[in-house]
mmCIF file of C-alpha atoms in Angstrom:
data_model
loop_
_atom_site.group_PDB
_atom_site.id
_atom_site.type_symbol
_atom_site.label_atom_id
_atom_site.label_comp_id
_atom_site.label_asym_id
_atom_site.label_seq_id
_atom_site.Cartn_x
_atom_site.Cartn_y
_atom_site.Cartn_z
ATOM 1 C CA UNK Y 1437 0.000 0.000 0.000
ATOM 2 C CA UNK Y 1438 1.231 3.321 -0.553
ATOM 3 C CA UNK Y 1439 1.773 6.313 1.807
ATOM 4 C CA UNK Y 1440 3.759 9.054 3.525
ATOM 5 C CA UNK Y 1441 4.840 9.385 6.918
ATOM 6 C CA UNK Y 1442 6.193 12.924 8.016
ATOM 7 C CA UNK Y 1443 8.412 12.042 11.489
ATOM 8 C CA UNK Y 1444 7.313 15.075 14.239
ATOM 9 C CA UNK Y 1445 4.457 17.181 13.763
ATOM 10 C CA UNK Y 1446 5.750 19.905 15.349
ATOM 11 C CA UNK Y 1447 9.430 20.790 14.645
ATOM 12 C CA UNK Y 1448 10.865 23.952 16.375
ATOM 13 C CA UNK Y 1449 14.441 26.023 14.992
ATOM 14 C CA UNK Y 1450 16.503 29.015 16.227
ATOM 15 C CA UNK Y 1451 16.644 31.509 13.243
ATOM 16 C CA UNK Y 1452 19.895 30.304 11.627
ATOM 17 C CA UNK Y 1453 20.089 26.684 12.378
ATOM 18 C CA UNK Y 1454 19.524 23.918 9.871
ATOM 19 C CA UNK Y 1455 15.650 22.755 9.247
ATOM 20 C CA UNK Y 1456 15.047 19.078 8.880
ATOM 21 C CA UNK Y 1457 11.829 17.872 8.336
ATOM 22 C CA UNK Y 1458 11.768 14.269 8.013
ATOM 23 C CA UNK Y 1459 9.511 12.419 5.301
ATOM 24 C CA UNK Y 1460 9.345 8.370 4.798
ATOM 25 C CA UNK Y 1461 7.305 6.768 1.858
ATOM 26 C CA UNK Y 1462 5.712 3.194 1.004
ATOM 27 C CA UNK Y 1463 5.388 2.526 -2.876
ATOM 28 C CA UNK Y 1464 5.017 -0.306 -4.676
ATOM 29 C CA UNK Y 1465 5.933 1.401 -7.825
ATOM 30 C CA UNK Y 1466 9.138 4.022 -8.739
ATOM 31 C CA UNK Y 1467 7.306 7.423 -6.475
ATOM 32 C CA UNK Y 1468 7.150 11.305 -7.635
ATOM 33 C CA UNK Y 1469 7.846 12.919 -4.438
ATOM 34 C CA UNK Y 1470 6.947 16.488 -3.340
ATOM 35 C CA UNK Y 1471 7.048 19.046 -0.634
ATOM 36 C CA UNK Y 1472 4.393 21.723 -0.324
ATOM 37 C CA UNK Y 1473 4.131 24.492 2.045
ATOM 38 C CA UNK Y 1474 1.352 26.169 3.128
ATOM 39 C CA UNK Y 1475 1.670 29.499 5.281
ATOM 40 C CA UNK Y 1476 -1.509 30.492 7.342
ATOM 41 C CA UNK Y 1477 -4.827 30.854 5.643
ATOM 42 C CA UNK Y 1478 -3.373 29.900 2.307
ATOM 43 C CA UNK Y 1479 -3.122 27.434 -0.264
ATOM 44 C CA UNK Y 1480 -0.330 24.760 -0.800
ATOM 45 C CA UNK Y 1481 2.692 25.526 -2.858
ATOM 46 C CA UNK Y 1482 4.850 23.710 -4.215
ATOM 47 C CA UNK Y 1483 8.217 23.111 -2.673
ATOM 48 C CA UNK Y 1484 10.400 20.673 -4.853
ATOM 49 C CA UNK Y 1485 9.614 17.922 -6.667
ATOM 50 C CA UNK Y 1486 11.610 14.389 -7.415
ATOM 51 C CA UNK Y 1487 10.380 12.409 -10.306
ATOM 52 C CA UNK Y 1488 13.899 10.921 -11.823
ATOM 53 C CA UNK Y 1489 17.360 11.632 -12.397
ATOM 54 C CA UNK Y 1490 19.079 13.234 -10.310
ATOM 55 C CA UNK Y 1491 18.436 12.196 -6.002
ATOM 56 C CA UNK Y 1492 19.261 15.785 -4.633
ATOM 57 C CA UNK Y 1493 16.624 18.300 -5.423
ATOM 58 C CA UNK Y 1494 16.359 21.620 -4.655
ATOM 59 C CA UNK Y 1495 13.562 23.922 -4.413
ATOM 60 C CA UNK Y 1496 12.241 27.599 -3.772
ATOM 61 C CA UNK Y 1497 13.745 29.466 -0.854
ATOM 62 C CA UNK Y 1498 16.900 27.287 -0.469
ATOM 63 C CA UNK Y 1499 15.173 23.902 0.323
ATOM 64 C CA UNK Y 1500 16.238 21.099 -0.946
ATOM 65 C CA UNK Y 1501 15.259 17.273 -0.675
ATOM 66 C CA UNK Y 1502 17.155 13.887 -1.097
ATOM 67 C CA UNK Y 1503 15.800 10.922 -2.634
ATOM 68 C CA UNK Y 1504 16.978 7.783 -1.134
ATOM 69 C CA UNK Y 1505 15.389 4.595 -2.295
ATOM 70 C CA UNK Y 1506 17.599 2.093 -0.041
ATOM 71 C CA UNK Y 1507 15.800 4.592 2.875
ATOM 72 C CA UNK Y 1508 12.669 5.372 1.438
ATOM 73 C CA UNK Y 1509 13.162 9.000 2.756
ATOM 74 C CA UNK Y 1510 12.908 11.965 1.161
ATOM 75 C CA UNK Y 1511 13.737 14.659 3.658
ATOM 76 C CA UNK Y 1512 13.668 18.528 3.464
ATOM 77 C CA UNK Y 1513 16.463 20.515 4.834
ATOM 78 C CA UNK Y 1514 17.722 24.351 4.612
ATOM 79 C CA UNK Y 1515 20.775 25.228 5.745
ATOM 80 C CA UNK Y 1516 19.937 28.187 7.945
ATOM 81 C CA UNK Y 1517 16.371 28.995 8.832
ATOM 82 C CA UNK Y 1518 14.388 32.534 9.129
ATOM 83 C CA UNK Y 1519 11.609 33.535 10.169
ATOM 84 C CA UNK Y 1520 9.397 33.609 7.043
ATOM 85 C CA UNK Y 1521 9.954 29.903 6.986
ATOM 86 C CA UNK Y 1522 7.556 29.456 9.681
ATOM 87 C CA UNK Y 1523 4.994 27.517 7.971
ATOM 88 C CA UNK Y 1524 3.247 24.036 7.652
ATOM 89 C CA UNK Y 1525 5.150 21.569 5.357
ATOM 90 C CA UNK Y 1526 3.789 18.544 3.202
ATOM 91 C CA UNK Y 1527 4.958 15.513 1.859
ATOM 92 C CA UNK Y 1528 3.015 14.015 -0.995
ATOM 93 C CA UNK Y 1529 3.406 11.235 -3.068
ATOM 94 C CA UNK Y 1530 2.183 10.383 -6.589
ATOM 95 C CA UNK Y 1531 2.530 7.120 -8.037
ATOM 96 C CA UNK Y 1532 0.410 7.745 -11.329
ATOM 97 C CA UNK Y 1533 -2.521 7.228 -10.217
ATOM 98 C CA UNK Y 1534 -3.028 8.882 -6.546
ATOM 99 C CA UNK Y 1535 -1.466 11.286 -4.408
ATOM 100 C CA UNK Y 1536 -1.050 10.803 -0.945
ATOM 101 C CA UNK Y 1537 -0.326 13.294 1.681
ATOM 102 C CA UNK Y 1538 1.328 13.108 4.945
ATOM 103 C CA UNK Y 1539 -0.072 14.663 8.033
ATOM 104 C CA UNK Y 1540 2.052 17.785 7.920
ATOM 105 C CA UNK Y 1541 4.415 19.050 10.210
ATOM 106 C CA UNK Y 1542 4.396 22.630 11.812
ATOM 107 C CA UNK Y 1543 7.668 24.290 11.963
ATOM 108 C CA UNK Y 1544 8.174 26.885 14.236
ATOM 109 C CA UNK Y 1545 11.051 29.612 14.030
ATOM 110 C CA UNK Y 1546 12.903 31.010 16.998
ATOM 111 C CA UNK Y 1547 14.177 34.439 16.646
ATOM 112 C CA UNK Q 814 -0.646 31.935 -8.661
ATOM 113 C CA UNK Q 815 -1.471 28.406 -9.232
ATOM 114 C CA UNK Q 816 -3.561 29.197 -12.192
ATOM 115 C CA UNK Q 817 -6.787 26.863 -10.060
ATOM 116 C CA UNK Q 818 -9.362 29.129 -8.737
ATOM 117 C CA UNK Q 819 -11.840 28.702 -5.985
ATOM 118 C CA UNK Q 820 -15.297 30.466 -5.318
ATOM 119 C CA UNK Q 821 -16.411 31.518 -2.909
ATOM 120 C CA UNK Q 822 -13.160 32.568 -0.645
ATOM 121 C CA UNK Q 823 -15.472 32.503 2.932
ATOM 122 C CA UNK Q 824 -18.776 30.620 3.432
ATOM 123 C CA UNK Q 825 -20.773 31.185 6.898
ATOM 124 C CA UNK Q 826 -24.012 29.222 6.739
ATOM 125 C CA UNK Q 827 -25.905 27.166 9.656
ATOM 126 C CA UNK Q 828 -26.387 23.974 10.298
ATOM 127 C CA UNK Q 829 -28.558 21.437 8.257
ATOM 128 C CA UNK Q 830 -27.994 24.042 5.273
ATOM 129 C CA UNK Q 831 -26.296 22.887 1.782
ATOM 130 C CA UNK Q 832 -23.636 24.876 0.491
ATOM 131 C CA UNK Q 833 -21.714 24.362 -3.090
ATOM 132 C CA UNK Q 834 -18.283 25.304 -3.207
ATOM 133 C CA UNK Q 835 -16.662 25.593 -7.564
ATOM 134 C CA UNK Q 836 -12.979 24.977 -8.509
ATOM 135 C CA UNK Q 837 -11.867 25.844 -11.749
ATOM 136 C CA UNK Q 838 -8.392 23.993 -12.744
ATOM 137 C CA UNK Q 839 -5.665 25.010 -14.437
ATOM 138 C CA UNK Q 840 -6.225 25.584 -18.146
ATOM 139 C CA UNK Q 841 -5.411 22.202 -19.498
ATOM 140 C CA UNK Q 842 -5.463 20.160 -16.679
ATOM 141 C CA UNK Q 843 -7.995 17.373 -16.839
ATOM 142 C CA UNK Q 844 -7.873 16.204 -13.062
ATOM 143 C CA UNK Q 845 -9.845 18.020 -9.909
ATOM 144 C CA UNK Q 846 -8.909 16.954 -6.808
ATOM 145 C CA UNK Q 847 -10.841 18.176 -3.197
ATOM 146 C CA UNK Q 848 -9.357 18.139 -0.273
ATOM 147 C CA UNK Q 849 -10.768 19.155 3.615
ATOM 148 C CA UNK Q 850 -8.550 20.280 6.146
ATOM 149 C CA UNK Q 851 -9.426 20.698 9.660
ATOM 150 C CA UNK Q 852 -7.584 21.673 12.851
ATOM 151 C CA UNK Q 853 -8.015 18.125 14.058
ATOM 152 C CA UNK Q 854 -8.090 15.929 10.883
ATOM 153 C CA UNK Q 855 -5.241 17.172 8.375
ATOM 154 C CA UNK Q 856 -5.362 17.527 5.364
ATOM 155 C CA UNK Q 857 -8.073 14.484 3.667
ATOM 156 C CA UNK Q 858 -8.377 13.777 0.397
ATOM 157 C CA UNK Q 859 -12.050 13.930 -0.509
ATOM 158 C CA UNK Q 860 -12.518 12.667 -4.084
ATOM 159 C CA UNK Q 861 -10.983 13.246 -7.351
ATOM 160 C CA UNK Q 862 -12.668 13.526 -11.052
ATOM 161 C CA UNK Q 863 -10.494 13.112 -14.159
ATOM 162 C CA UNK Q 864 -12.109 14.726 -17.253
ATOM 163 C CA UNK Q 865 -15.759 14.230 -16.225
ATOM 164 C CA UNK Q 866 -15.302 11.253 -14.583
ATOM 165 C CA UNK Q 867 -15.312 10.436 -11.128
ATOM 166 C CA UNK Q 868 -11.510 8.326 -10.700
ATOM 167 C CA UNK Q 869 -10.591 7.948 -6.986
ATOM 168 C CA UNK Q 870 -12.589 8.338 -3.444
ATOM 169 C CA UNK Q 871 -11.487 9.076 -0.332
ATOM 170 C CA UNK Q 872 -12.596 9.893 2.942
ATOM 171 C CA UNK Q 873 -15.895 11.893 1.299
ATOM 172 C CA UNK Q 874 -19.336 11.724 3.587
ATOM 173 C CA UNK Q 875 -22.450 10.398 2.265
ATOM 174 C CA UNK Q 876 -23.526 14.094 2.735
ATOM 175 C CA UNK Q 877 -20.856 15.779 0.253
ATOM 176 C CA UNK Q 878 -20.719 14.796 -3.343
ATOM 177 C CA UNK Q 879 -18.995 16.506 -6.312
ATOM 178 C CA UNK Q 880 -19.056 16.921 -10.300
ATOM 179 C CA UNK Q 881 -17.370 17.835 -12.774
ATOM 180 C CA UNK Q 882 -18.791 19.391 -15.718
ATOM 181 C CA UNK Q 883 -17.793 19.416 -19.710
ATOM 182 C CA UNK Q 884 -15.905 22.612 -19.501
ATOM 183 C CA UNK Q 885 -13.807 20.868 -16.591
ATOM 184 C CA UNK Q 886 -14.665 22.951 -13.398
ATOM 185 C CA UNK Q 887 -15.860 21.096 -10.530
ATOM 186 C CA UNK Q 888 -18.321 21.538 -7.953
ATOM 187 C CA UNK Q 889 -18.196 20.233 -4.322
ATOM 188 C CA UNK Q 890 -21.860 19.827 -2.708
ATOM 189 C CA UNK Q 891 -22.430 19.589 1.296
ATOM 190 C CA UNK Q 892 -25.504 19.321 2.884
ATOM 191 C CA UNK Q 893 -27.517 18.608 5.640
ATOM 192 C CA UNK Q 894 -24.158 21.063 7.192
ATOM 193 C CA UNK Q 895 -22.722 19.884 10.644
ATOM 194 C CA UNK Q 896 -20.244 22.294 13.435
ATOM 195 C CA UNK Q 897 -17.722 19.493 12.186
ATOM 196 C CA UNK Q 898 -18.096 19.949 8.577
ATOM 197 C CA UNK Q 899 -16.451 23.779 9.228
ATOM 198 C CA UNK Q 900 -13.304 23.607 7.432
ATOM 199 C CA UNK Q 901 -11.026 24.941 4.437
ATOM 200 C CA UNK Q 902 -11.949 23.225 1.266
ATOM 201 C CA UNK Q 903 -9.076 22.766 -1.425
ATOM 202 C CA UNK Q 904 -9.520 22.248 -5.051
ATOM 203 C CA UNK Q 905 -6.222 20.910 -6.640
ATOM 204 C CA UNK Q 906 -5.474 20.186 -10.319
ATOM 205 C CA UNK Q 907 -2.861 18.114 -11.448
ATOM 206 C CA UNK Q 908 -0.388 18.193 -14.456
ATOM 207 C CA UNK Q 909 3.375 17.187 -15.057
ATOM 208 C CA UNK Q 910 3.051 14.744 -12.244
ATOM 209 C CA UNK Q 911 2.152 17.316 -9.726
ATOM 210 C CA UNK Q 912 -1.173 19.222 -7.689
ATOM 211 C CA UNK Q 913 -1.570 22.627 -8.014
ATOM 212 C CA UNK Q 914 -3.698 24.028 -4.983
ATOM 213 C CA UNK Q 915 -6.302 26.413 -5.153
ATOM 214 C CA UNK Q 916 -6.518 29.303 -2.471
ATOM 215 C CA UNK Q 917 -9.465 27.336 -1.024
ATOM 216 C CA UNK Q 918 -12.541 28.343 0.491
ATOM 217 C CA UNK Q 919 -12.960 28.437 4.236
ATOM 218 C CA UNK Q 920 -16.490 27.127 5.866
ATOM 219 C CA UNK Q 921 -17.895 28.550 8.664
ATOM 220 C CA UNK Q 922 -21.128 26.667 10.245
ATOM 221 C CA UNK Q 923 -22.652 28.049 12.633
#
């Protein structure tokens, strides 16, 4: 069966220190694999997106995301955090058919 | 701008009301995806229609149904309203292998 599992609902980061958000998949068949964000009272946006090729992805606003099959983890991390990065974050999976969603995970930013 | 727009942006109704909420998708995309999302339940995939046709279910009540008509909008019905049925309401449309959300319309019952 396919799905996501996002690892911490709630993540909290001093302004400046590296964001990890943790995502973990189940797919029966080769997965797309996103990250959206959605900031309060708004839509989702997309983050990054893997589909094939290269395993190291990056996105909008310095994100970026590794692909790791042997792990079946596709993680989000930033480098240094601010404050407008305060936001819920997806992970969503496609396998052609469906997309699945994980339950989100809130990430607070500490000034 | 994801291109998908949703009518209307706020909806405050009562209880045992009916309520239709429209998406209109991206120009070319075929598939309409709704979504609720609710302080306690996440984000939950509702239903999705794919050029007319209905293609996957999810975790929709007997209460809400949905269409989607020749020129490719979509139209989410609730009735017989509930306090638990306030939520925001996504429309997504999908192309190259990904969803592209819709600003969504929040539901207020009162």
């Amino acid at each position: 069966a396919q799905s996501v599992t996002q690892l911490g609902s709630h993540v909290s980061v001093s302004e400046g220190a590296l964001v990890l958000l943790r995502c973990n998949y189940s797919s029966s068949v080769p997965p797309y694999l996103f990250w959206y964000v959605q900031y309060p009272n708004q839509g989702l946006q997309l983050l990054l997106k893997y589909t094939t090729g290269a395993t190291l992805v990056k996105g909008i606003n310095g994100f970026e995301a590794e692909f790791k099959k042997s792990e079946t983890s596709f993680h989000l991390t930033k480098p240094s955090a601010h404050m407008s990065d305060a936001a819920e974050y997806f992970c969503a999976l496609n396998t052609g058919n469906q997309f699945y969603f994980g339950t989100g995970t809130s990430l607070t930013v500490i000034p | 701008d994801s291109g998908v727009t949703q009518t209307p942006k706020h909806l405050i109704t009562a209880t045992g009301q009916r309520v239709t909420l429209r998406c209109s998708p991206r120009s070319g995309d075929l598939s309409v995806y709704w979504y609720q999302q609710s302080l306690d339940q996440g984000l939950q995939f509702l239903i999705q229609y794919y050029n007319g046709e209905e293609r996957a279910k999810g975790n929709i009540l007997e209460r809400f149904s949905a269409q989607q008509f020749p020129d490719l909008h979509s139209e989410l019905n609730l009735s017989s309203l509930e306090l638990g049925d306030s939520a925001l309401y996504f429309c997504a449309s999908s192309g190259e292998g990904e969803q592209f959300f819709g600003p969504g319309t929040r539901l207020t019952v009162l």
